[in-house]
Coordinates of C-alpha atoms and ligand atoms in Angstrom, one line a residue:
X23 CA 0.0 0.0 0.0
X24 CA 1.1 3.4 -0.9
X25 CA 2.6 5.2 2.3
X26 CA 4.4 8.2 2.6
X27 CA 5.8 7.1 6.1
X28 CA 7.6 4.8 4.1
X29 CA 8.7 6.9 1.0
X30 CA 10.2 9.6 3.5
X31 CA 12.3 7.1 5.1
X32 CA 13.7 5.4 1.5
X33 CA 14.1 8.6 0.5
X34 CA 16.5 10.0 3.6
X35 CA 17.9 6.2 2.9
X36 CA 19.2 7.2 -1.0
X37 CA 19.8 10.2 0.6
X38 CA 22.7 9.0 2.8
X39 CA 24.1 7.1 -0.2
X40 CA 23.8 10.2 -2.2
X41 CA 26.2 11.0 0.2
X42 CA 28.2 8.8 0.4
X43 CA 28.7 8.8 -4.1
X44 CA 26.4 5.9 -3.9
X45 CA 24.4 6.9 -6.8
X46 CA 23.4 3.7 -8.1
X47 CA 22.0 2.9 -4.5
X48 CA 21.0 6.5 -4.2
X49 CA 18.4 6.1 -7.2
X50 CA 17.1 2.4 -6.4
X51 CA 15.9 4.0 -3.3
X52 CA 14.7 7.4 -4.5
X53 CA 12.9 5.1 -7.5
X54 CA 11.5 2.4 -4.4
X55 CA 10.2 6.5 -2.6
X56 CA 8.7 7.4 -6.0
X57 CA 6.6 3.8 -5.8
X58 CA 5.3 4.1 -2.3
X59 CA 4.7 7.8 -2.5
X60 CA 0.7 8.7 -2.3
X61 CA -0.7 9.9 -5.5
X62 CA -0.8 14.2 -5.7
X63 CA 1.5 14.2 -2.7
X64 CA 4.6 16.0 -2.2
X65 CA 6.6 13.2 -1.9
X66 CA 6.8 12.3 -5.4
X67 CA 7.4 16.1 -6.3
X68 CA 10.8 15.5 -3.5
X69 CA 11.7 11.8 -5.1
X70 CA 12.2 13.0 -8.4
X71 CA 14.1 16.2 -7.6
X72 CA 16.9 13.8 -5.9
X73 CA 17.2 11.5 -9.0
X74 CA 17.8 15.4 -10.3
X75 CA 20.5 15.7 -8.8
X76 CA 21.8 12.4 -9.8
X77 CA 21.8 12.7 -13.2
X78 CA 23.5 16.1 -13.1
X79 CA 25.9 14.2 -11.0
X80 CA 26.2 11.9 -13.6
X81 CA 26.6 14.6 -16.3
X82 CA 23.1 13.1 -17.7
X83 CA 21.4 16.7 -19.0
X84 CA 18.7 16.0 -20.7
X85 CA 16.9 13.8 -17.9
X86 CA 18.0 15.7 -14.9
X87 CA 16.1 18.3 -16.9
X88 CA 13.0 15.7 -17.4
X89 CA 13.1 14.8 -13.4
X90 CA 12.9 18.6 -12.8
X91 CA 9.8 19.0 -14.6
X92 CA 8.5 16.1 -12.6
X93 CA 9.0 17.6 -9.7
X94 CA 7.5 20.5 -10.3
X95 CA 4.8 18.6 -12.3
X96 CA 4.3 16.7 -8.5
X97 CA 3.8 18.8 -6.0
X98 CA 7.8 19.7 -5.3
X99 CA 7.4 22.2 -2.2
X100 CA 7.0 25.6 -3.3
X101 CA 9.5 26.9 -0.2
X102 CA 12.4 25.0 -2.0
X103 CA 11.8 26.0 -5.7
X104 CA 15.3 27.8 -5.4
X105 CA 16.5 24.8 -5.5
X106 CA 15.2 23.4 -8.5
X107 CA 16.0 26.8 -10.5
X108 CA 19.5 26.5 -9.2
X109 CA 19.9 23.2 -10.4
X110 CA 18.3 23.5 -13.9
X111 CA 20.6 26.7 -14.5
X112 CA 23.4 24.6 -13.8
X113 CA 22.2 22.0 -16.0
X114 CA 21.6 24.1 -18.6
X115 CA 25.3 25.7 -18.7
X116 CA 27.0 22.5 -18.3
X117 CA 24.8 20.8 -20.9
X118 CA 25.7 23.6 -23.5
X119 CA 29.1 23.0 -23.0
X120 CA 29.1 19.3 -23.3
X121 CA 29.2 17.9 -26.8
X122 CA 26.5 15.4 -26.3
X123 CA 27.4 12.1 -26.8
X124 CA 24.1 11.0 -29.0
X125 CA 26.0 8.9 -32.0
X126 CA 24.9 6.5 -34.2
X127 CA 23.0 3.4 -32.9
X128 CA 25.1 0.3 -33.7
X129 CA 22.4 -1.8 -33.3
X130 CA 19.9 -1.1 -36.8
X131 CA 18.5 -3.0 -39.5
X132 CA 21.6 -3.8 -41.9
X133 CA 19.5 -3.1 -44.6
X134 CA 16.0 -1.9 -45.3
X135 CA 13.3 -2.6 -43.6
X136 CA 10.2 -5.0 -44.5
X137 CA 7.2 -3.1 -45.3
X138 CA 5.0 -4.8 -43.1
X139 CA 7.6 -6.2 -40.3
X140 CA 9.7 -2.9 -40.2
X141 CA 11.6 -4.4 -37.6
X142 CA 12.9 -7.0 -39.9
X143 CA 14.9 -6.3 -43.1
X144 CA 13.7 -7.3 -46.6
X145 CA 14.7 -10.2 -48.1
X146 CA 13.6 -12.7 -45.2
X147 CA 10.5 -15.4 -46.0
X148 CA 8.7 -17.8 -43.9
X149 CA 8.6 -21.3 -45.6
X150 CA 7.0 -25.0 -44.3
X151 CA 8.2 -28.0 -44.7
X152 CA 6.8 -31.4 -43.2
X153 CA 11.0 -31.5 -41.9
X154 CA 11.2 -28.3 -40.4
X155 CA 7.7 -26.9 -40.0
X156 CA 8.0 -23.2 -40.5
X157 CA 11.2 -21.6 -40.8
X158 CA 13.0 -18.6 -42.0
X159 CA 14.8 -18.3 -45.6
X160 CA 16.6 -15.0 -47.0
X161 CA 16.5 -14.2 -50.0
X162 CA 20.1 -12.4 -50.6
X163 CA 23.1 -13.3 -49.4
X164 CA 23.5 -12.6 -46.2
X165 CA 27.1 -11.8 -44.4
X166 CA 28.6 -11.7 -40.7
X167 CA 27.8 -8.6 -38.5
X168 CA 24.5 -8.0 -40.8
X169 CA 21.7 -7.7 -38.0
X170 CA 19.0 -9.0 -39.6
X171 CA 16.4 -8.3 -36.8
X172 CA 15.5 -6.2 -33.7
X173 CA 12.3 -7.5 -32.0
X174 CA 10.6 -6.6 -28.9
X175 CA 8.6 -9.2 -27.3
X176 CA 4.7 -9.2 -27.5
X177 CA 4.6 -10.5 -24.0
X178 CA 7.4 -10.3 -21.5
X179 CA 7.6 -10.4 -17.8
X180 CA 10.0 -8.4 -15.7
X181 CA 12.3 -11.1 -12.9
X182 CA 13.0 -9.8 -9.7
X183 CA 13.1 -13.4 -7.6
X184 CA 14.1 -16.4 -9.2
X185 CA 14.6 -20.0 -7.7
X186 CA 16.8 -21.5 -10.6
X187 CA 18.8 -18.1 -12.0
X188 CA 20.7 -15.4 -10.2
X189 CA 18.4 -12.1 -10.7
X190 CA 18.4 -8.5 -9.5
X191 CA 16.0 -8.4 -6.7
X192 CA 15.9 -4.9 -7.5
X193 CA 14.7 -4.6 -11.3
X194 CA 11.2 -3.5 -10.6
X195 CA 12.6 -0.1 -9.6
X196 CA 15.4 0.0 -12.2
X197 CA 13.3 -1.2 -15.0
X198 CA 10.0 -1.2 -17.3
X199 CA 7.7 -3.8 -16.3
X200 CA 6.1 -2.9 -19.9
X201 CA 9.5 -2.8 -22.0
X202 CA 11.8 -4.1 -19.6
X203 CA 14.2 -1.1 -20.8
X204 CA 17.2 0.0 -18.1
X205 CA 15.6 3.5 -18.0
X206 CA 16.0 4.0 -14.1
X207 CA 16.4 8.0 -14.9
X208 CA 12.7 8.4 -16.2
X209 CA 10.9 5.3 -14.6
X210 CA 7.2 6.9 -13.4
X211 CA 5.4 5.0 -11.0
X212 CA 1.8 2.8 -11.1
X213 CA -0.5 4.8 -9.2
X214 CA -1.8 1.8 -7.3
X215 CA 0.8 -0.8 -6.5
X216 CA 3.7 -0.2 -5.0
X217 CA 6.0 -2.3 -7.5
X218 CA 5.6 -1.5 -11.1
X219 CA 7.6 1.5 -12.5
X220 CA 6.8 2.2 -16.5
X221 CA 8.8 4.4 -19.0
X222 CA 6.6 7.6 -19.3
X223 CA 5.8 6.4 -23.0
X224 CA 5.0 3.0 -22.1
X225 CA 2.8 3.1 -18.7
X226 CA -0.9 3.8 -20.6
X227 CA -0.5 1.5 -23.0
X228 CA 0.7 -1.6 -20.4
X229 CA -2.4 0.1 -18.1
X230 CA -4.7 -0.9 -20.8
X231 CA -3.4 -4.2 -22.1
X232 CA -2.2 -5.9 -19.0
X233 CA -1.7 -3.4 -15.7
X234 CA -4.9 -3.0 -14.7
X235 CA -5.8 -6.9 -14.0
X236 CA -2.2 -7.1 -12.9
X237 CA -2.2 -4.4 -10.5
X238 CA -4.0 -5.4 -7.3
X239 CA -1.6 -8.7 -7.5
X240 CA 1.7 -8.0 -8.6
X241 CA 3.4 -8.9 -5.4
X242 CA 1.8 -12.3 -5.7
X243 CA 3.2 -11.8 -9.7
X244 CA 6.8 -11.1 -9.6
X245 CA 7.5 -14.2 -6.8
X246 CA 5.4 -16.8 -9.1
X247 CA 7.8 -16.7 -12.3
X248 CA 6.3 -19.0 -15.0
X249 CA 2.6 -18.4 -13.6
X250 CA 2.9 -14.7 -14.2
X251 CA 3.6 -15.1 -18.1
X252 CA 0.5 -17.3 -18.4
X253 CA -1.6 -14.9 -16.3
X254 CA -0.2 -12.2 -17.9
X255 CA -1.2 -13.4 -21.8
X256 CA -4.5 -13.9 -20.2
X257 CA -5.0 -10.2 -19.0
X258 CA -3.9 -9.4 -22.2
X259 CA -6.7 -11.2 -24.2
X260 CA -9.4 -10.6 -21.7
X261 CA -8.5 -6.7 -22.7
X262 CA -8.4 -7.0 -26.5
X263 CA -12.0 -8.1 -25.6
X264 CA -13.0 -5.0 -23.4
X265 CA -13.1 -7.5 -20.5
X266 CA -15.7 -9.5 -21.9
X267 CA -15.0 -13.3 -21.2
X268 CA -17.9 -14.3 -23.2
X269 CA -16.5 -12.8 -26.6
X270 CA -13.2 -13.9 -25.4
X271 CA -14.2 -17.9 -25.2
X272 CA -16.3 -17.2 -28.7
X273 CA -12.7 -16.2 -30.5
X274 CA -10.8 -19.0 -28.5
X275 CA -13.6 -21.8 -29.7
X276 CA -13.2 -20.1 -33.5
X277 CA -9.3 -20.1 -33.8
X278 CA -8.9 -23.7 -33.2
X279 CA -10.3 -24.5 -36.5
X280 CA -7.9 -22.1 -38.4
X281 CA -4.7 -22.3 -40.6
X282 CA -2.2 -24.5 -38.4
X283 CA 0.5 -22.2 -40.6
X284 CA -0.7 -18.6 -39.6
X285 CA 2.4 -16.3 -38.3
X286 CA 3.2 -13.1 -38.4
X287 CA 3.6 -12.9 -41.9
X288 CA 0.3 -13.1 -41.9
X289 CA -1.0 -9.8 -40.6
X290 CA -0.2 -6.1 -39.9
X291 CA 1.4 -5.9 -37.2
X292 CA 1.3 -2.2 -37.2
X293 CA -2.7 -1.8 -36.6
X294 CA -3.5 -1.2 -32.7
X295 CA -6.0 -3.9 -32.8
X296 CA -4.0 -6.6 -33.7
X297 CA -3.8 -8.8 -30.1
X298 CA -6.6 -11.4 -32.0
X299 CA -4.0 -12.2 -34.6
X300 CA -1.1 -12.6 -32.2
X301 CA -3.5 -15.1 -30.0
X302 CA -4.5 -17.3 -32.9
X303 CA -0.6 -17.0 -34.1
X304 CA 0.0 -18.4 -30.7
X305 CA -2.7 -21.0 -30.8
X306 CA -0.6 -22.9 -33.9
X307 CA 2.6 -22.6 -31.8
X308 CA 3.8 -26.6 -30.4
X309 CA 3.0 -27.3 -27.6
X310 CA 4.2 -29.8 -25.2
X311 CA 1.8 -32.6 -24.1
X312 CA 3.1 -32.3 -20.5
X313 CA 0.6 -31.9 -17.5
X314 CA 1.4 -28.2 -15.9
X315 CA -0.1 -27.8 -12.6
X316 CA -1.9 -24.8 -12.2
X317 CA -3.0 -24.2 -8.5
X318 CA -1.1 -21.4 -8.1
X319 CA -2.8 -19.3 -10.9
X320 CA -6.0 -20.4 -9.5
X321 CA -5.5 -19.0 -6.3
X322 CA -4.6 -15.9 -7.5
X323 CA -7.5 -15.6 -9.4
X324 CA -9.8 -16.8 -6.9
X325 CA -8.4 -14.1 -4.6
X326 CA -8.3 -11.3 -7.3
X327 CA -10.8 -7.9 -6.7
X328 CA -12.2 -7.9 -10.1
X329 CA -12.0 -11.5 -11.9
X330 CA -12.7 -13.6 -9.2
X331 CA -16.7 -13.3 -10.6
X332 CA -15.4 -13.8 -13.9
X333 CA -13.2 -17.0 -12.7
X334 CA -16.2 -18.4 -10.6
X335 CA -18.5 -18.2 -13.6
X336 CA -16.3 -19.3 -16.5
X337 CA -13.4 -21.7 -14.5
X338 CA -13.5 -24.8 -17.4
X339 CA -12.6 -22.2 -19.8
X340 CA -10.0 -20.1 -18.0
X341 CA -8.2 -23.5 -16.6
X342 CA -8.1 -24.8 -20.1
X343 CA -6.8 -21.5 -21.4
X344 CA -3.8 -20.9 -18.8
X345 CA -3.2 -24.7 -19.2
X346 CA -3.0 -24.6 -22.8
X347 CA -0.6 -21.6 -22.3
X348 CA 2.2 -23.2 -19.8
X349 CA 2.5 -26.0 -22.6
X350 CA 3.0 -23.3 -25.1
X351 CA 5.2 -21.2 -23.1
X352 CA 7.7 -24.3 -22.4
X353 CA 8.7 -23.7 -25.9
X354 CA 8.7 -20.5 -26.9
X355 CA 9.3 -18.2 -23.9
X356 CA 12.9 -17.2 -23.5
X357 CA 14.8 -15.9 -20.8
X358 CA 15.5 -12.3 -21.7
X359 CA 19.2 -11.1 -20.5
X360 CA 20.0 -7.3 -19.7
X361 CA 23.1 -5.9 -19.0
X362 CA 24.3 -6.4 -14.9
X363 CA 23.7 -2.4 -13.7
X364 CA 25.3 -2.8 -10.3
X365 CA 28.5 -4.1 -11.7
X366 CA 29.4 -1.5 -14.0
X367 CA 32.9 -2.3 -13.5
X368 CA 33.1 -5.7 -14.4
X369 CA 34.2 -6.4 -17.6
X370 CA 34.5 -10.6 -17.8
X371 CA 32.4 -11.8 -20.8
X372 CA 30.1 -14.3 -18.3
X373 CA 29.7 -11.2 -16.1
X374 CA 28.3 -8.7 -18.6
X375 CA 24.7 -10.2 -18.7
X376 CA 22.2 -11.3 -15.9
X377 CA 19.1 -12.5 -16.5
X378 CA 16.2 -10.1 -16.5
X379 CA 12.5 -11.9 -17.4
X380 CA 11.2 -14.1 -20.0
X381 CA 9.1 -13.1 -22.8
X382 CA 7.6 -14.5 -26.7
X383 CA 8.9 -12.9 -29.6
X384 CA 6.9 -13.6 -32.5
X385 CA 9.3 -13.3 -35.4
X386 CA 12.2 -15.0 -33.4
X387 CA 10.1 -18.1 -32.8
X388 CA 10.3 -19.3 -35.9
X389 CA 13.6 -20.2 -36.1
X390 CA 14.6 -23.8 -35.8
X391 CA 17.8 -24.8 -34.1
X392 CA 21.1 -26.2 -35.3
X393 CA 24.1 -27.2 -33.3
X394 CA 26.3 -25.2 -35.4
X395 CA 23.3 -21.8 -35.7
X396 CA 24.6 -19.0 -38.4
X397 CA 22.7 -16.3 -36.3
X398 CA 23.0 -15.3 -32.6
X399 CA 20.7 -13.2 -30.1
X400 CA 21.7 -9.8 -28.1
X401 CA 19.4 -9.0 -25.7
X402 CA 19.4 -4.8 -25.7
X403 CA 16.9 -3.1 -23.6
X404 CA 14.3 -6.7 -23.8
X405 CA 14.6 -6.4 -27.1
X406 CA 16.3 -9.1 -29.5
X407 CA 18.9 -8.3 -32.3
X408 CA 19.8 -10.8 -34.4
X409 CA 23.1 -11.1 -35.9
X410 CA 24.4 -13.3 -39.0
X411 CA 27.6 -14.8 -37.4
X412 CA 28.1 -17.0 -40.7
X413 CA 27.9 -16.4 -44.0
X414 CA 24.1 -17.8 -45.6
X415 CA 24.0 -17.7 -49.6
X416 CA 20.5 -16.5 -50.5
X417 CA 18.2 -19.4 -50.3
X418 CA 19.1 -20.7 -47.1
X419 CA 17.7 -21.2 -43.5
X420 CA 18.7 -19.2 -40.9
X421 CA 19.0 -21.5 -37.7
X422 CA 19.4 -20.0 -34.5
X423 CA 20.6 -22.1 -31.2
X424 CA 18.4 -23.4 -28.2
X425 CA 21.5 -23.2 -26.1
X426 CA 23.3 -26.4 -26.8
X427 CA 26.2 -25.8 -29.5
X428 CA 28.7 -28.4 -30.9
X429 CA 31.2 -25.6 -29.6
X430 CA 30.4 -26.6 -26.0
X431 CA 28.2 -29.6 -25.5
X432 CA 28.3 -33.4 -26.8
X433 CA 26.3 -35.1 -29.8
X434 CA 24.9 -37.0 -27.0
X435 CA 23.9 -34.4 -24.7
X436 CA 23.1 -32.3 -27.5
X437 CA 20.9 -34.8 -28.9
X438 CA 19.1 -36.1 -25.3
X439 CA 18.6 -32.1 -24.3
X440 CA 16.5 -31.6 -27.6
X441 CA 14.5 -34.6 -28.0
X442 CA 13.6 -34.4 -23.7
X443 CA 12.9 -30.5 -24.3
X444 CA 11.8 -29.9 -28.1
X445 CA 10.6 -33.3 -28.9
X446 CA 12.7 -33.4 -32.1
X447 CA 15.7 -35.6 -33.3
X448 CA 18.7 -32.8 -34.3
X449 CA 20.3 -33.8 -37.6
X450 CA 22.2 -30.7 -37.8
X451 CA 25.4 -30.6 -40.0
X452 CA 27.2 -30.7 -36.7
X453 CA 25.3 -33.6 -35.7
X454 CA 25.8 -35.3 -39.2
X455 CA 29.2 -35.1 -39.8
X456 CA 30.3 -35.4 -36.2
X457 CA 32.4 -31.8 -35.6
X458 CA 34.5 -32.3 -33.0
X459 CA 34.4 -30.0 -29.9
X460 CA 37.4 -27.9 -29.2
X461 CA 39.8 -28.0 -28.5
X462 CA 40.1 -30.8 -31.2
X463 CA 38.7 -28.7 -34.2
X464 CA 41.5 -28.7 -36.5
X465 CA 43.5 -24.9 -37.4
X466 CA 42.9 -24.1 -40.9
X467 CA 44.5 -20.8 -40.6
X468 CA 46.7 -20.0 -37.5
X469 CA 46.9 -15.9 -38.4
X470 CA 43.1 -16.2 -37.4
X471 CA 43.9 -17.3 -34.0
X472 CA 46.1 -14.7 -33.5
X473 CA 43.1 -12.0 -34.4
X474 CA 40.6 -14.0 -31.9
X475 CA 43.1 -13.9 -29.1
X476 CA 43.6 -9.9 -29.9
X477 CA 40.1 -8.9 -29.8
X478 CA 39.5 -10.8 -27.1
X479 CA 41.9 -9.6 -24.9
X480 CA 40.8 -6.0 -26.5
X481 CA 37.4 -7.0 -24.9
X482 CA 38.3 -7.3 -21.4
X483 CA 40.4 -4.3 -20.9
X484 CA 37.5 -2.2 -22.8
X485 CA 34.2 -0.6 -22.2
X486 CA 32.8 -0.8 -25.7
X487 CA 32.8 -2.3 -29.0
X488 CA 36.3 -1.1 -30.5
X489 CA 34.8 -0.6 -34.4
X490 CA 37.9 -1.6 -36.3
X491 CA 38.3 -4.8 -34.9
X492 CA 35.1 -5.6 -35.0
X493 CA 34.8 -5.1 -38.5
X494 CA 38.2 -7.0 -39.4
X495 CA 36.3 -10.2 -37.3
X496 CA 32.9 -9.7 -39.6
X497 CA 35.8 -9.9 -42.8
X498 CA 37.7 -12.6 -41.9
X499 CA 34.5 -14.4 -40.6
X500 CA 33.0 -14.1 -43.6
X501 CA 35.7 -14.4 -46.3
X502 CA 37.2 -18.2 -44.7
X503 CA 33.4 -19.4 -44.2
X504 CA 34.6 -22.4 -46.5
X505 CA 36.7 -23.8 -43.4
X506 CA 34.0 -24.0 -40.9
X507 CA 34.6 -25.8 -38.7
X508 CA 38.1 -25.2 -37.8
X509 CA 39.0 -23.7 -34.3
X510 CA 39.7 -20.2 -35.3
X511 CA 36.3 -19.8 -36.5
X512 CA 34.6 -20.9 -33.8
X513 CA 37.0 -18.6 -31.6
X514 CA 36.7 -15.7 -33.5
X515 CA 32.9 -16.6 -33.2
X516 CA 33.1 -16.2 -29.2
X517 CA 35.1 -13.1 -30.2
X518 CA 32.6 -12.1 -31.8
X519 CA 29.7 -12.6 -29.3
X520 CA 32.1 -10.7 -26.6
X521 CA 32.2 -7.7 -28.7
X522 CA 28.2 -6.9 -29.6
X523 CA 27.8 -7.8 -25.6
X524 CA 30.0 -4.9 -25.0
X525 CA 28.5 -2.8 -27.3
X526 CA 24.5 -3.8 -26.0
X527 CA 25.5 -2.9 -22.7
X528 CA 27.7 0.4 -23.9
X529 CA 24.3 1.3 -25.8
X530 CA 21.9 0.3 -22.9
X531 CA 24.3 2.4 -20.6
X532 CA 24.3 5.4 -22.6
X533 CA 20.6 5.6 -23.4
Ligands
SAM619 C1 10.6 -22.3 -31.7 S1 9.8 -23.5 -32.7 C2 10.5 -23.2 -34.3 C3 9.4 -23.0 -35.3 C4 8.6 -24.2 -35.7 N1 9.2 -24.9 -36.8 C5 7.2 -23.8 -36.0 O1 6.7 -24.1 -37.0 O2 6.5 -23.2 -35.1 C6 10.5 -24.9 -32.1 C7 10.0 -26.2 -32.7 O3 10.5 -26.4 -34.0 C8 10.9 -27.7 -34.3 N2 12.3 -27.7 -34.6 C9 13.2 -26.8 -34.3 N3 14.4 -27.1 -34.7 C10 14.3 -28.2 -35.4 C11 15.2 -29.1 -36.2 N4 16.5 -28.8 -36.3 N5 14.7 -30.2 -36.8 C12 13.4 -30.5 -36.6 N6 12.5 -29.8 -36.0 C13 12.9 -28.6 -35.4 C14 10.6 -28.5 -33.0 O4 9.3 -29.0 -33.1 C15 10.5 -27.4 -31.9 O5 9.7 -27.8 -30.8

């Protein structure tokens, strides 16, 4: 419950480690202040002046200017306005004087955009085949470093307790729960719960879609982990029906009779109203034929303000939906990684990530896998980029990896991990021809392991992606693809992977 008992105390709290040059702790608590502060009181007004102060500490202009409009936008005491004017001349000055640091975005479409998925680039097709089921094909030759793709998910959830993966308890005040974006400078609070912070541009719309069934149960949400996400696509199609469970269960019963191949290729993704098509895209999605248990979501429901009527009345239906839904999910959801915040300092290539939430991405599921994939995944923001890390002649698949490579895992427990998990036997060319695992990959060409070795040790001694050698790794990737497998491929190809990490979180960081 909102209190502003409490948001006085976390706020003298981030004030001590404002102090102390704490600032990372300093703004977790002002952000926790801004979540427990009453609506139209004065403590919001006070929480967001001190993340002021933080980003001008931090040399961050244009939002210390944003949180001083805040402030003044909630309630910031009259008797200290001095203050604010003080700070925003200073801002102003100092951010004239800066150069600004805006650049280029590394990560964009490589080339242009697909008129009806424009966050995918021409050139890529969906095809079936009674092998593969759908899959992605380009079209034109694609080459290493081309990032074919940047999808957000159309359902994520936000981690901040986890029993199986090491997760930052304190994400729900450093991130979107909508977008799942790092943007702890701007995060505005829900107005009812005291554990959801949106991006200014983001809180309506998740209000509307998901929030408002989510709201008087989040705490119950963000400790249940896999029952959120099937809750949470629930929410989300009991709103694209105006809350109407009837006309709901009418759609559901109608879908199941529709094309088994329907994707997003399918419809425009563009047009507001488009949550029908992503539900019957999801109803053709595998499922597993496991048995999910779903107590938990039941008693959440049962003890929810506004749906428990709705659960009473309608449980067949509801139970078979959210059961239908954990199947589904086993396959398709992904753990979404995000770039450690507290750690800014550590530069170790296992250390750069932490897990953040789990979410679908439409386009990204319909890759298939293969032991030795020619595209790889970085997670910016919740968002997925795709990257060509091999060279694909036009006409090909592009096969992406459900974490078992030949690089680091067995045929065997390659094989076992995707036949217990996927259901499917992986004839893969590194399954066919046997590749060996390194270090027993032959060298084709030993100048190449002198290049991995460089930008590797480049990568741990820097903060960001240094261009030049990224480029000369994309080259020499591409030109020798004839010699895959050979170790310096694959080593270059870890490289590779170390770079664009530093670059997502270089980009993440300076958002
Ligand atoms: C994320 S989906 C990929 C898209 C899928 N083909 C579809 O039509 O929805 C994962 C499922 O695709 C199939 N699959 C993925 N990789 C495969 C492969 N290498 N060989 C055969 N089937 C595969 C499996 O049925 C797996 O459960």
């Amino acid at each position: 419950m909102k209190s502003n008992k409490i948001a006085e105390i976390l706020r003298n709290e981030g004030n001590s480690s404002y102090k102390e040059r704490s600032f990372n702790d300093a703004l977790i608590k002002y952000n926790e202040s801004l979540c427990f502060s009453e609506v139209d009181s004065e403590h919001l007004g006070l929480a967001y002046a001190n993340r002021s102060a933080i980003c001008l500490e931090l040399k961050k202009f244009e939002k210390c200017l944003k949180n001083i409009k805040l402030a003044r936008l909630n309630n910031y005491p009259k008797s200290s306005q001095e203050v604010l004017d003080t700070r925003e001349k200073k801002c102003l000055e100092l951010a004239k004087k800066s150069k600004g640091n805006e650049g280029k975005k590394f990560f964009r479409l490589s080339y242009k955009p697909n008129k009806a998925i424009p966050y995918i680039i021409d050139g890529l097709e969906m095809r079936t085949n009674d092998k593969y089921g759908r899959h992605v094909i380009t079209n034109k030759d694609l080459h290493v470093g081309d990032i074919v793709a940047i999808e957000k998910p159309f359902c994520s959830i936000l981690l901040t307790h986890s029993n199986f993966v090491d997760v930052d308890k304190n994400n729900k005040f450093l991130r979107c729960a909508y977008c799942l974006k790092s943007n702890r400078f701007e995060l505005v609070p829900c107005q009812g719960c005291c554990s959801a912070m949106f991006c200014p541009s983001c809180q309506q719309e998740a209000f509307e879609s998901f929030h408002k069934y989510e709201c008087p149960v989040m705490d119950k949400l963000l400790t249940s982990g896999s029952v959120h996400i099937a809750l949470k696509i629930f929410f989300i199609a009991l709103s694209a029906f105006k809350g109407s469970i009837k006309e709901l269960q009418t759609f559901m019963n109608g879908i199941d009779k529709m094309d088994k191949n329907f994707s997003i290729f399918d419809f425009n993704i563009s047009q507001p109203d488009n949550v029908k098509s992503y539900l019957r895209y999801m109803n053709t999605l595998t499922r597993s034929d496991g048995k999910f248990s779903i107590a938990q979501h039941e008693e959440i429901l049962e003890n929810h303000p506004e749906l428990k009527e709705i659960y009473e009345s309608n449980k067949d239906f509801i139970k078979e939906f959210l059961h239908r839904q954990c199947q589904t999910n086993d396959h398709y959801f992904h753990g979404i990684f995000g770039q450690k915040i507290s750690s800014n300092d550590s530069r170790a290539y296992q250390d750069l990530q932490q897990s953040i939430g789990s979410g679908w991405y439409p386009f990204c599921s319909l890759f298939n896998h293969s032991c030795a994939s020619n595209i790889l995944r970085i997670y910016i923001d919740g968002k997925i980029a795709l990257i060509v890390t091999r060279f694909i002649p036009s006409g090909s698949q592009l096969f992406d990896c459900y974490k078992v490579s030949f690089a680091k895992h067995s045929k065997d427990e390659r094989q076992a991990k995707l036949l217990k998990q996927f259901n499917f036997k992986c004839d893969c060319e590194a399954c066919e021809f046997n590749y060996p695992m390194p270090p027993h990959i032959p060298i084709k060409n030993a100048k190449l392991i002198k290049l991995a070795k460089k930008i590797e040790d480049e990568c741990a001694q820097q903060q960001n992606i240094n261009g030049k050698s990224f480029h000369e790794c994309c080259k020499q990737m591409d030109a020798n693809y004839k010699d895959f497998p050979s170790l310096e491929l694959v080593w270059l190809q870890k490289s590779f992977a170390y770079l664009l990490l530093l670059q997502a979180r270089h980009e993440s960081e300076n958002n």
